[in-house]
Amino acid sequence: VGQVPHREIWKYYKIADVLWLLSKSDFEGTPNVLQEAFYAKVPSIVSNIDAMKNIVDSKTGIILETFNSNELAKKTQDLLKDKVKYNLIRNNAYKKLILIESKNKKIIDIFK
């Protein structure tokens, strides 16, 4: 869909089952899209780089071990099949975001 205006981003989160955030670069900061996904309760599968691991851990998402499409496909399928794990990750990520927000500007306010 290309670039989406911030005011429209939430309609995409509402229909998303999972967020893939893949990068080979370890020179990025922590992406805001992860906090948005946490707020929208969309589980995240991310690359194994420090920028992602600043916010995602085994309770709040899935960190890939490799940069391999087979691993990504398998972990995505496993997550979508395991509704207990899926909902646990969604809820843990949301709770973590609320904790982060209590110390910083609220994510929802960025889009007003």
PDB file of N, CA and C in Angstrom:
ATOM      1  N   VAL A   1       0.822  -1.206   0.000  1.00  0.00           N
ATOM      2  CA  VAL A   1       0.000   0.000   0.000  1.00  0.00           C
ATOM      3  C   VAL A   1       0.858   1.260   0.000  1.00  0.00           C
ATOM      4  N   GLY A   2       2.136   1.120   0.219  1.00  0.00           N
ATOM      5  CA  GLY A   2       2.996   2.298   0.244  1.00  0.00           C
ATOM      6  C   GLY A   2       2.884   3.032   1.559  1.00  0.00           C
ATOM      7  N   GLN A   3       3.346   4.272   1.547  1.00  0.00           N
ATOM      8  CA  GLN A   3       3.295   5.084   2.762  1.00  0.00           C
ATOM      9  C   GLN A   3       1.848   5.391   3.116  1.00  0.00           C
ATOM     10  N   VAL A   4       1.538   5.284   4.393  1.00  0.00           N
ATOM     11  CA  VAL A   4       0.181   5.497   4.879  1.00  0.00           C
ATOM     12  C   VAL A   4       0.192   6.673   5.844  1.00  0.00           C
ATOM     13  N   PRO A   5      -0.727   7.640   5.672  1.00  0.00           N
ATOM     14  CA  PRO A   5      -0.794   8.740   6.648  1.00  0.00           C
ATOM     15  C   PRO A   5      -1.087   8.199   8.044  1.00  0.00           C
ATOM     16  N   HIS A   6      -0.496   8.821   9.053  1.00  0.00           N
ATOM     17  CA  HIS A   6      -0.652   8.345  10.429  1.00  0.00           C
ATOM     18  C   HIS A   6      -2.112   8.198  10.839  1.00  0.00           C
ATOM     19  N   ARG A   7      -2.967   9.089  10.404  1.00  0.00           N
ATOM     20  CA  ARG A   7      -4.372   9.023  10.810  1.00  0.00           C
ATOM     21  C   ARG A   7      -5.078   7.786  10.261  1.00  0.00           C
ATOM     22  N   GLU A   8      -4.496   7.131   9.263  1.00  0.00           N
ATOM     23  CA  GLU A   8      -5.110   5.941   8.657  1.00  0.00           C
ATOM     24  C   GLU A   8      -4.446   4.632   9.075  1.00  0.00           C
ATOM     25  N   ILE A   9      -3.364   4.716   9.803  1.00  0.00           N
ATOM     26  CA  ILE A   9      -2.566   3.515  10.100  1.00  0.00           C
ATOM     27  C   ILE A   9      -3.331   2.472  10.896  1.00  0.00           C
ATOM     28  N   TRP A  10      -4.234   2.905  11.763  1.00  0.00           N
ATOM     29  CA  TRP A  10      -4.911   1.968  12.662  1.00  0.00           C
ATOM     30  C   TRP A  10      -5.814   1.002  11.922  1.00  0.00           C
ATOM     31  N   LYS A  11      -6.366   1.394  10.773  1.00  0.00           N
ATOM     32  CA  LYS A  11      -7.219   0.447  10.041  1.00  0.00           C
ATOM     33  C   LYS A  11      -6.400  -0.742   9.533  1.00  0.00           C
ATOM     34  N   TYR A  12      -5.116  -0.536   9.287  1.00  0.00           N
ATOM     35  CA  TYR A  12      -4.254  -1.645   8.868  1.00  0.00           C
ATOM     36  C   TYR A  12      -3.893  -2.545  10.048  1.00  0.00           C
ATOM     37  N   TYR A  13      -3.680  -1.946  11.193  1.00  0.00           N
ATOM     38  CA  TYR A  13      -3.405  -2.760  12.380  1.00  0.00           C
ATOM     39  C   TYR A  13      -4.620  -3.610  12.747  1.00  0.00           C
ATOM     40  N   LYS A  14      -5.822  -3.086  12.541  1.00  0.00           N
ATOM     41  CA  LYS A  14      -7.039  -3.825  12.889  1.00  0.00           C
ATOM     42  C   LYS A  14      -7.192  -5.108  12.075  1.00  0.00           C
ATOM     43  N   ILE A  15      -6.663  -5.148  10.869  1.00  0.00           N
ATOM     44  CA  ILE A  15      -6.814  -6.341  10.030  1.00  0.00           C
ATOM     45  C   ILE A  15      -5.560  -7.218  10.019  1.00  0.00           C
ATOM     46  N   ALA A  16      -4.502  -6.760  10.667  1.00  0.00           N
ATOM     47  CA  ALA A  16      -3.239  -7.513  10.673  1.00  0.00           C
ATOM     48  C   ALA A  16      -3.298  -8.649  11.688  1.00  0.00           C
ATOM     49  N   ASP A  17      -2.753  -9.801  11.303  1.00  0.00           N
ATOM     50  CA  ASP A  17      -2.619 -10.929  12.220  1.00  0.00           C
ATOM     51  C   ASP A  17      -1.264 -10.917  12.920  1.00  0.00           C
ATOM     52  N   VAL A  18      -0.257 -10.395  12.233  1.00  0.00           N
ATOM     53  CA  VAL A  18       1.099 -10.380  12.762  1.00  0.00           C
ATOM     54  C   VAL A  18       1.879  -9.275  12.047  1.00  0.00           C
ATOM     55  N   LEU A  19       2.848  -8.699  12.753  1.00  0.00           N
ATOM     56  CA  LEU A  19       3.754  -7.713  12.152  1.00  0.00           C
ATOM     57  C   LEU A  19       5.108  -8.366  11.971  1.00  0.00           C
ATOM     58  N   TRP A  20       5.609  -8.333  10.765  1.00  0.00           N
ATOM     59  CA  TRP A  20       6.986  -8.759  10.494  1.00  0.00           C
ATOM     60  C   TRP A  20       7.822  -7.502  10.415  1.00  0.00           C
ATOM     61  N   LEU A  21       8.886  -7.440  11.170  1.00  0.00           N
ATOM     62  CA  LEU A  21       9.811  -6.319  11.092  1.00  0.00           C
ATOM     63  C   LEU A  21      11.206  -6.900  10.950  1.00  0.00           C
ATOM     64  N   LEU A  22      11.683  -6.902   9.715  1.00  0.00           N
ATOM     65  CA  LEU A  22      12.927  -7.590   9.377  1.00  0.00           C
ATOM     66  C   LEU A  22      13.977  -6.594   8.921  1.00  0.00           C
ATOM     67  N   SER A  23      15.145  -6.728   9.464  1.00  0.00           N
ATOM     68  CA  SER A  23      16.256  -5.872   9.093  1.00  0.00           C
ATOM     69  C   SER A  23      17.559  -6.612   9.367  1.00  0.00           C
ATOM     70  N   LYS A  24      18.539  -6.352   8.545  1.00  0.00           N
ATOM     71  CA  LYS A  24      19.873  -6.907   8.775  1.00  0.00           C
ATOM     72  C   LYS A  24      20.786  -5.870   9.417  1.00  0.00           C
ATOM     73  N   SER A  25      20.323  -4.644   9.488  1.00  0.00           N
ATOM     74  CA  SER A  25      21.147  -3.553   9.993  1.00  0.00           C
ATOM     75  C   SER A  25      21.024  -3.435  11.505  1.00  0.00           C
ATOM     76  N   ASP A  26      22.142  -3.403  12.181  1.00  0.00           N
ATOM     77  CA  ASP A  26      22.144  -3.231  13.627  1.00  0.00           C
ATOM     78  C   ASP A  26      22.425  -1.764  13.997  1.00  0.00           C
ATOM     79  N   PHE A  27      22.206  -0.868  13.046  1.00  0.00           N
ATOM     80  CA  PHE A  27      22.478   0.550  13.274  1.00  0.00           C
ATOM     81  C   PHE A  27      21.205   1.366  13.419  1.00  0.00           C
ATOM     82  N   GLU A  28      20.066   0.697  13.593  1.00  0.00           N
ATOM     83  CA  GLU A  28      18.797   1.385  13.718  1.00  0.00           C
ATOM     84  C   GLU A  28      18.494   1.666  15.180  1.00  0.00           C
ATOM     85  N   GLY A  29      17.647   2.653  15.399  1.00  0.00           N
ATOM     86  CA  GLY A  29      17.095   2.858  16.726  1.00  0.00           C
ATOM     87  C   GLY A  29      15.890   1.947  16.881  1.00  0.00           C
ATOM     88  N   THR A  30      15.265   1.977  18.046  1.00  0.00           N
ATOM     89  CA  THR A  30      14.070   1.166  18.253  1.00  0.00           C
ATOM     90  C   THR A  30      12.935   1.731  17.410  1.00  0.00           C
ATOM     91  N   PRO A  31      12.400   0.940  16.489  1.00  0.00           N
ATOM     92  CA  PRO A  31      11.361   1.440  15.580  1.00  0.00           C
ATOM     93  C   PRO A  31      10.031   1.716  16.293  1.00  0.00           C
ATOM     94  N   ASN A  32       9.401   2.847  15.971  1.00  0.00           N
ATOM     95  CA  ASN A  32       8.097   3.188  16.535  1.00  0.00           C
ATOM     96  C   ASN A  32       7.032   2.180  16.144  1.00  0.00           C
ATOM     97  N   VAL A  33       7.194   1.544  14.985  1.00  0.00           N
ATOM     98  CA  VAL A  33       6.187   0.598  14.517  1.00  0.00           C
ATOM     99  C   VAL A  33       5.987  -0.535  15.517  1.00  0.00           C
ATOM    100  N   LEU A  34       7.000  -0.893  16.265  1.00  0.00           N
ATOM    101  CA  LEU A  34       6.835  -1.931  17.286  1.00  0.00           C
ATOM    102  C   LEU A  34       5.907  -1.460  18.400  1.00  0.00           C
ATOM    103  N   GLN A  35       6.068  -0.233  18.826  1.00  0.00           N
ATOM    104  CA  GLN A  35       5.192   0.299  19.868  1.00  0.00           C
ATOM    105  C   GLN A  35       3.759   0.422  19.348  1.00  0.00           C
ATOM    106  N   GLU A  36       3.601   0.797  18.089  1.00  0.00           N
ATOM    107  CA  GLU A  36       2.270   0.866  17.484  1.00  0.00           C
ATOM    108  C   GLU A  36       1.627  -0.523  17.465  1.00  0.00           C
ATOM    109  N   ALA A  37       2.391  -1.531  17.073  1.00  0.00           N
ATOM    110  CA  ALA A  37       1.874  -2.897  17.022  1.00  0.00           C
ATOM    111  C   ALA A  37       1.494  -3.376  18.423  1.00  0.00           C
ATOM    112  N   PHE A  38       2.319  -3.072  19.415  1.00  0.00           N
ATOM    113  CA  PHE A  38       1.997  -3.435  20.794  1.00  0.00           C
ATOM    114  C   PHE A  38       0.667  -2.802  21.205  1.00  0.00           C
ATOM    115  N   TYR A  39       0.500  -1.521  20.885  1.00  0.00           N
ATOM    116  CA  TYR A  39      -0.728  -0.802  21.243  1.00  0.00           C
ATOM    117  C   TYR A  39      -1.942  -1.426  20.562  1.00  0.00           C
ATOM    118  N   ALA A  40      -1.771  -1.842  19.308  1.00  0.00           N
ATOM    119  CA  ALA A  40      -2.857  -2.438  18.530  1.00  0.00           C
ATOM    120  C   ALA A  40      -3.043  -3.920  18.838  1.00  0.00           C
ATOM    121  N   LYS A  41      -2.212  -4.468  19.711  1.00  0.00           N
ATOM    122  CA  LYS A  41      -2.240  -5.885  20.074  1.00  0.00           C
ATOM    123  C   LYS A  41      -2.017  -6.789  18.864  1.00  0.00           C
ATOM    124  N   VAL A  42      -1.048  -6.402  18.037  1.00  0.00           N
ATOM    125  CA  VAL A  42      -0.637  -7.219  16.898  1.00  0.00           C
ATOM    126  C   VAL A  42       0.715  -7.834  17.245  1.00  0.00           C
ATOM    127  N   PRO A  43       0.788  -9.157  17.371  1.00  0.00           N
ATOM    128  CA  PRO A  43       2.066  -9.803  17.707  1.00  0.00           C
ATOM    129  C   PRO A  43       3.136  -9.511  16.648  1.00  0.00           C
ATOM    130  N   SER A  44       4.370  -9.375  17.101  1.00  0.00           N
ATOM    131  CA  SER A  44       5.478  -9.027  16.220  1.00  0.00           C
ATOM    132  C   SER A  44       6.484 -10.162  16.121  1.00  0.00           C
ATOM    133  N   ILE A  45       6.985 -10.353  14.912  1.00  0.00           N
ATOM    134  CA  ILE A  45       8.103 -11.252  14.659  1.00  0.00           C
ATOM    135  C   ILE A  45       9.204 -10.374  14.075  1.00  0.00           C
ATOM    136  N   VAL A  46      10.357 -10.367  14.735  1.00  0.00           N
ATOM    137  CA  VAL A  46      11.406  -9.408  14.390  1.00  0.00           C
ATOM    138  C   VAL A  46      12.757 -10.081  14.173  1.00  0.00           C
ATOM    139  N   SER A  47      13.647  -9.353  13.516  1.00  0.00           N
ATOM    140  CA  SER A  47      15.027  -9.798  13.314  1.00  0.00           C
ATOM    141  C   SER A  47      15.779  -9.799  14.637  1.00  0.00           C
ATOM    142  N   ASN A  48      16.809 -10.587  14.682  1.00  0.00           N
ATOM    143  CA  ASN A  48      17.641 -10.711  15.873  1.00  0.00           C
ATOM    144  C   ASN A  48      18.729  -9.631  15.861  1.00  0.00           C
ATOM    145  N   ILE A  49      18.297  -8.384  16.048  1.00  0.00           N
ATOM    146  CA  ILE A  49      19.236  -7.269  16.139  1.00  0.00           C
ATOM    147  C   ILE A  49      18.897  -6.456  17.387  1.00  0.00           C
ATOM    148  N   ASP A  50      19.873  -5.733  17.890  1.00  0.00           N
ATOM    149  CA  ASP A  50      19.707  -4.997  19.148  1.00  0.00           C
ATOM    150  C   ASP A  50      18.535  -4.025  19.120  1.00  0.00           C
ATOM    151  N   ALA A  51      18.328  -3.330  17.993  1.00  0.00           N
ATOM    152  CA  ALA A  51      17.252  -2.340  17.913  1.00  0.00           C
ATOM    153  C   ALA A  51      15.890  -2.966  18.195  1.00  0.00           C
ATOM    154  N   MET A  52      15.688  -4.184  17.748  1.00  0.00           N
ATOM    155  CA  MET A  52      14.423  -4.877  17.984  1.00  0.00           C
ATOM    156  C   MET A  52      14.363  -5.428  19.401  1.00  0.00           C
ATOM    157  N   LYS A  53      15.497  -5.947  19.865  1.00  0.00           N
ATOM    158  CA  LYS A  53      15.529  -6.566  21.186  1.00  0.00           C
ATOM    159  C   LYS A  53      15.451  -5.536  22.307  1.00  0.00           C
ATOM    160  N   ASN A  54      15.513  -4.251  21.986  1.00  0.00           N
ATOM    161  CA  ASN A  54      15.312  -3.211  22.993  1.00  0.00           C
ATOM    162  C   ASN A  54      13.891  -3.255  23.545  1.00  0.00           C
ATOM    163  N   ILE A  55      12.952  -3.750  22.745  1.00  0.00           N
ATOM    164  CA  ILE A  55      11.554  -3.760  23.172  1.00  0.00           C
ATOM    165  C   ILE A  55      10.929  -5.154  23.111  1.00  0.00           C
ATOM    166  N   VAL A  56      11.351  -5.976  22.178  1.00  0.00           N
ATOM    167  CA  VAL A  56      10.768  -7.317  22.018  1.00  0.00           C
ATOM    168  C   VAL A  56      11.603  -8.340  22.781  1.00  0.00           C
ATOM    169  N   ASP A  57      10.907  -9.182  23.529  1.00  0.00           N
ATOM    170  CA  ASP A  57      11.546 -10.322  24.185  1.00  0.00           C
ATOM    171  C   ASP A  57      10.635 -11.528  23.986  1.00  0.00           C
ATOM    172  N   SER A  58      10.957 -12.645  24.593  1.00  0.00           N
ATOM    173  CA  SER A  58      10.190 -13.870  24.375  1.00  0.00           C
ATOM    174  C   SER A  58       8.757 -13.792  24.896  1.00  0.00           C
ATOM    175  N   LYS A  59       8.468 -12.831  25.760  1.00  0.00           N
ATOM    176  CA  LYS A  59       7.106 -12.663  26.280  1.00  0.00           C
ATOM    177  C   LYS A  59       6.273 -11.699  25.437  1.00  0.00           C
ATOM    178  N   THR A  60       6.942 -10.819  24.688  1.00  0.00           N
ATOM    179  CA  THR A  60       6.219  -9.772  23.957  1.00  0.00           C
ATOM    180  C   THR A  60       6.273  -9.936  22.441  1.00  0.00           C
ATOM    181  N   GLY A  61       6.937 -10.968  21.963  1.00  0.00           N
ATOM    182  CA  GLY A  61       7.031 -11.191  20.525  1.00  0.00           C
ATOM    183  C   GLY A  61       7.929 -12.369  20.233  1.00  0.00           C
ATOM    184  N   ILE A  62       8.288 -12.490  18.985  1.00  0.00           N
ATOM    185  CA  ILE A  62       9.172 -13.572  18.558  1.00  0.00           C
ATOM    186  C   ILE A  62      10.382 -12.962  17.872  1.00  0.00           C
ATOM    187  N   ILE A  63      11.560 -13.367  18.315  1.00  0.00           N
ATOM    188  CA  ILE A  63      12.811 -12.910  17.711  1.00  0.00           C
ATOM    189  C   ILE A  63      13.374 -14.054  16.890  1.00  0.00           C
ATOM    190  N   LEU A  64      13.578 -13.809  15.617  1.00  0.00           N
ATOM    191  CA  LEU A  64      14.130 -14.828  14.742  1.00  0.00           C
ATOM    192  C   LEU A  64      15.577 -15.122  15.105  1.00  0.00           C
ATOM    193  N   GLU A  65      15.981 -16.353  14.927  1.00  0.00           N
ATOM    194  CA  GLU A  65      17.368 -16.722  15.183  1.00  0.00           C
ATOM    195  C   GLU A  65      18.248 -16.415  13.972  1.00  0.00           C
ATOM    196  N   THR A  66      17.654 -16.505  12.788  1.00  0.00           N
ATOM    197  CA  THR A  66      18.388 -16.291  11.538  1.00  0.00           C
ATOM    198  C   THR A  66      17.615 -15.330  10.657  1.00  0.00           C
ATOM    199  N   PHE A  67      18.206 -14.969   9.554  1.00  0.00           N
ATOM    200  CA  PHE A  67      17.513 -14.151   8.554  1.00  0.00           C
ATOM    201  C   PHE A  67      17.147 -15.091   7.403  1.00  0.00           C
ATOM    202  N   ASN A  68      16.216 -16.014   7.701  1.00  0.00           N
ATOM    203  CA  ASN A  68      15.887 -17.092   6.791  1.00  0.00           C
ATOM    204  C   ASN A  68      14.368 -17.151   6.604  1.00  0.00           C
ATOM    205  N   SER A  69      13.914 -17.200   5.361  1.00  0.00           N
ATOM    206  CA  SER A  69      12.479 -17.186   5.084  1.00  0.00           C
ATOM    207  C   SER A  69      11.779 -18.438   5.610  1.00  0.00           C
ATOM    208  N   ASN A  70      12.462 -19.565   5.654  1.00  0.00           N
ATOM    209  CA  ASN A  70      11.848 -20.784   6.186  1.00  0.00           C
ATOM    210  C   ASN A  70      11.558 -20.650   7.679  1.00  0.00           C
ATOM    211  N   GLU A  71      12.497 -20.062   8.420  1.00  0.00           N
ATOM    212  CA  GLU A  71      12.272 -19.843   9.845  1.00  0.00           C
ATOM    213  C   GLU A  71      11.120 -18.865  10.053  1.00  0.00           C
ATOM    214  N   LEU A  72      11.090 -17.797   9.274  1.00  0.00           N
ATOM    215  CA  LEU A  72      10.012 -16.811   9.376  1.00  0.00           C
ATOM    216  C   LEU A  72       8.661 -17.474   9.114  1.00  0.00           C
ATOM    217  N   ALA A  73       8.571 -18.264   8.060  1.00  0.00           N
ATOM    218  CA  ALA A  73       7.311 -18.938   7.722  1.00  0.00           C
ATOM    219  C   ALA A  73       6.883 -19.889   8.831  1.00  0.00           C
ATOM    220  N   LYS A  74       7.820 -20.691   9.339  1.00  0.00           N
ATOM    221  CA  LYS A  74       7.486 -21.662  10.382  1.00  0.00           C
ATOM    222  C   LYS A  74       7.043 -20.979  11.666  1.00  0.00           C
ATOM    223  N   LYS A  75       7.776 -19.959  12.081  1.00  0.00           N
ATOM    224  CA  LYS A  75       7.418 -19.279  13.332  1.00  0.00           C
ATOM    225  C   LYS A  75       6.085 -18.527  13.194  1.00  0.00           C
ATOM    226  N   THR A  76       5.813 -18.018  11.998  1.00  0.00           N
ATOM    227  CA  THR A  76       4.532 -17.354  11.767  1.00  0.00           C
ATOM    228  C   THR A  76       3.397 -18.374  11.837  1.00  0.00           C
ATOM    229  N   GLN A  77       3.555 -19.492  11.154  1.00  0.00           N
ATOM    230  CA  GLN A  77       2.535 -20.544  11.180  1.00  0.00           C
ATOM    231  C   GLN A  77       2.315 -21.062  12.594  1.00  0.00           C
ATOM    232  N   ASP A  78       3.393 -21.320  13.312  1.00  0.00           N
ATOM    233  CA  ASP A  78       3.286 -21.816  14.686  1.00  0.00           C
ATOM    234  C   ASP A  78       2.535 -20.828  15.572  1.00  0.00           C
ATOM    235  N   LEU A  79       2.847 -19.560  15.443  1.00  0.00           N
ATOM    236  CA  LEU A  79       2.188 -18.530  16.248  1.00  0.00           C
ATOM    237  C   LEU A  79       0.697 -18.457  15.920  1.00  0.00           C
ATOM    238  N   LEU A  80       0.354 -18.483  14.649  1.00  0.00           N
ATOM    239  CA  LEU A  80      -1.049 -18.374  14.259  1.00  0.00           C
ATOM    240  C   LEU A  80      -1.863 -19.612  14.653  1.00  0.00           C
ATOM    241  N   LYS A  81      -1.221 -20.746  14.766  1.00  0.00           N
ATOM    242  CA  LYS A  81      -1.906 -21.978  15.177  1.00  0.00           C
ATOM    243  C   LYS A  81      -2.098 -22.059  16.690  1.00  0.00           C
ATOM    244  N   ASP A  82      -1.200 -21.464  17.446  1.00  0.00           N
ATOM    245  CA  ASP A  82      -1.223 -21.550  18.909  1.00  0.00           C
ATOM    246  C   ASP A  82      -1.925 -20.315  19.480  1.00  0.00           C
ATOM    247  N   LYS A  83      -3.235 -20.400  19.626  1.00  0.00           N
ATOM    248  CA  LYS A  83      -4.034 -19.242  20.067  1.00  0.00           C
ATOM    249  C   LYS A  83      -3.677 -18.790  21.489  1.00  0.00           C
ATOM    250  N   VAL A  84      -3.286 -19.734  22.345  1.00  0.00           N
ATOM    251  CA  VAL A  84      -2.898 -19.361  23.710  1.00  0.00           C
ATOM    252  C   VAL A  84      -1.641 -18.493  23.674  1.00  0.00           C
ATOM    253  N   LYS A  85      -0.617 -18.950  22.953  1.00  0.00           N
ATOM    254  CA  LYS A  85       0.622 -18.175  22.829  1.00  0.00           C
ATOM    255  C   LYS A  85       0.359 -16.846  22.125  1.00  0.00           C
ATOM    256  N   TYR A  86      -0.446 -16.881  21.075  1.00  0.00           N
ATOM    257  CA  TYR A  86      -0.788 -15.675  20.312  1.00  0.00           C
ATOM    258  C   TYR A  86      -1.388 -14.610  21.239  1.00  0.00           C
ATOM    259  N   ASN A  87      -2.377 -15.009  22.023  1.00  0.00           N
ATOM    260  CA  ASN A  87      -3.035 -14.047  22.920  1.00  0.00           C
ATOM    261  C   ASN A  87      -2.137 -13.634  24.079  1.00  0.00           C
ATOM    262  N   LEU A  88      -1.299 -14.537  24.553  1.00  0.00           N
ATOM    263  CA  LEU A  88      -0.361 -14.193  25.615  1.00  0.00           C
ATOM    264  C   LEU A  88       0.625 -13.125  25.136  1.00  0.00           C
ATOM    265  N   ILE A  89       1.162 -13.301  23.937  1.00  0.00           N
ATOM    266  CA  ILE A  89       2.083 -12.310  23.372  1.00  0.00           C
ATOM    267  C   ILE A  89       1.368 -10.976  23.177  1.00  0.00           C
ATOM    268  N   ARG A  90       0.171 -11.010  22.630  1.00  0.00           N
ATOM    269  CA  ARG A  90      -0.600  -9.769  22.421  1.00  0.00           C
ATOM    270  C   ARG A  90      -0.774  -9.005  23.730  1.00  0.00           C
ATOM    271  N   ASN A  91      -1.196  -9.712  24.745  1.00  0.00           N
ATOM    272  CA  ASN A  91      -1.471  -9.060  26.028  1.00  0.00           C
ATOM    273  C   ASN A  91      -0.200  -8.612  26.738  1.00  0.00           C
ATOM    274  N   ASN A  92       0.844  -9.425  26.699  1.00  0.00           N
ATOM    275  CA  ASN A  92       2.119  -9.029  27.322  1.00  0.00           C
ATOM    276  C   ASN A  92       2.706  -7.804  26.637  1.00  0.00           C
ATOM    277  N   ALA A  93       2.636  -7.763  25.308  1.00  0.00           N
ATOM    278  CA  ALA A  93       3.170  -6.622  24.565  1.00  0.00           C
ATOM    279  C   ALA A  93       2.400  -5.352  24.920  1.00  0.00           C
ATOM    280  N   TYR A  94       1.079  -5.468  24.980  1.00  0.00           N
ATOM    281  CA  TYR A  94       0.256  -4.307  25.333  1.00  0.00           C
ATOM    282  C   TYR A  94       0.599  -3.808  26.740  1.00  0.00           C
ATOM    283  N   LYS A  95       0.727  -4.735  27.691  1.00  0.00           N
ATOM    284  CA  LYS A  95       1.079  -4.352  29.065  1.00  0.00           C
ATOM    285  C   LYS A  95       2.453  -3.674  29.117  1.00  0.00           C
ATOM    286  N   LYS A  96       3.398  -4.185  28.326  1.00  0.00           N
ATOM    287  CA  LYS A  96       4.724  -3.573  28.291  1.00  0.00           C
ATOM    288  C   LYS A  96       4.643  -2.158  27.735  1.00  0.00           C
ATOM    289  N   LEU A  97       3.824  -1.971  26.715  1.00  0.00           N
ATOM    290  CA  LEU A  97       3.671  -0.635  26.145  1.00  0.00           C
ATOM    291  C   LEU A  97       3.062   0.327  27.155  1.00  0.00           C
ATOM    292  N   ILE A  98       2.072  -0.114  27.896  1.00  0.00           N
ATOM    293  CA  ILE A  98       1.464   0.740  28.919  1.00  0.00           C
ATOM    294  C   ILE A  98       2.522   1.161  29.935  1.00  0.00           C
ATOM    295  N   LEU A  99       3.409   0.245  30.299  1.00  0.00           N
ATOM    296  CA  LEU A  99       4.507   0.573  31.214  1.00  0.00           C
ATOM    297  C   LEU A  99       5.439   1.609  30.576  1.00  0.00           C
ATOM    298  N   ILE A 100       5.780   1.422  29.312  1.00  0.00           N
ATOM    299  CA  ILE A 100       6.629   2.379  28.598  1.00  0.00           C
ATOM    300  C   ILE A 100       5.951   3.741  28.530  1.00  0.00           C
ATOM    301  N   GLU A 101       4.658   3.739  28.211  1.00  0.00           N
ATOM    302  CA  GLU A 101       3.914   4.997  28.097  1.00  0.00           C
ATOM    303  C   GLU A 101       3.832   5.747  29.416  1.00  0.00           C
ATOM    304  N   SER A 102       3.814   5.014  30.501  1.00  0.00           N
ATOM    305  CA  SER A 102       3.721   5.681  31.794  1.00  0.00           C
ATOM    306  C   SER A 102       4.965   6.528  32.058  1.00  0.00           C
ATOM    307  N   LYS A 103       6.025   6.232  31.316  1.00  0.00           N
ATOM    308  CA  LYS A 103       7.272   6.967  31.477  1.00  0.00           C
ATOM    309  C   LYS A 103       7.539   7.949  30.341  1.00  0.00           C
ATOM    310  N   ASN A 104       6.744   7.857  29.254  1.00  0.00           N
ATOM    311  CA  ASN A 104       6.986   8.663  28.049  1.00  0.00           C
ATOM    312  C   ASN A 104       5.680   9.175  27.468  1.00  0.00           C
ATOM    313  N   LYS A 105       5.783   9.841  26.333  1.00  0.00           N
ATOM    314  CA  LYS A 105       4.617  10.315  25.597  1.00  0.00           C
ATOM    315  C   LYS A 105       3.814   9.121  25.098  1.00  0.00           C
ATOM    316  N   LYS A 106       2.502   9.199  25.166  1.00  0.00           N
ATOM    317  CA  LYS A 106       1.655   8.100  24.731  1.00  0.00           C
ATOM    318  C   LYS A 106       1.691   7.968  23.213  1.00  0.00           C
ATOM    319  N   ILE A 107       1.763   6.723  22.751  1.00  0.00           N
ATOM    320  CA  ILE A 107       1.835   6.434  21.318  1.00  0.00           C
ATOM    321  C   ILE A 107       0.631   7.016  20.592  1.00  0.00           C
ATOM    322  N   ILE A 108      -0.562   6.877  21.143  1.00  0.00           N
ATOM    323  CA  ILE A 108      -1.773   7.357  20.474  1.00  0.00           C
ATOM    324  C   ILE A 108      -1.708   8.868  20.249  1.00  0.00           C
ATOM    325  N   ASP A 109      -1.027   9.607  21.123  1.00  0.00           N
ATOM    326  CA  ASP A 109      -0.938  11.064  20.974  1.00  0.00           C
ATOM    327  C   ASP A 109      -0.070  11.476  19.787  1.00  0.00           C
ATOM    328  N   ILE A 110       0.785  10.609  19.345  1.00  0.00           N
ATOM    329  CA  ILE A 110       1.636  10.914  18.191  1.00  0.00           C
ATOM    330  C   ILE A 110       0.788  11.083  16.924  1.00  0.00           C
ATOM    331  N   PHE A 111      -0.368  10.417  16.877  1.00  0.00           N
ATOM    332  CA  PHE A 111      -1.173  10.393  15.668  1.00  0.00           C
ATOM    333  C   PHE A 111      -2.326  11.372  15.681  1.00  0.00           C
ATOM    334  N   LYS A 112      -2.371  12.257  16.627  1.00  0.00           N
ATOM    335  CA  LYS A 112      -3.448  13.255  16.694  1.00  0.00           C
ATOM    336  C   LYS A 112      -3.081  14.472  15.883  1.00  0.00           C
TER     337      LYS A 112
END
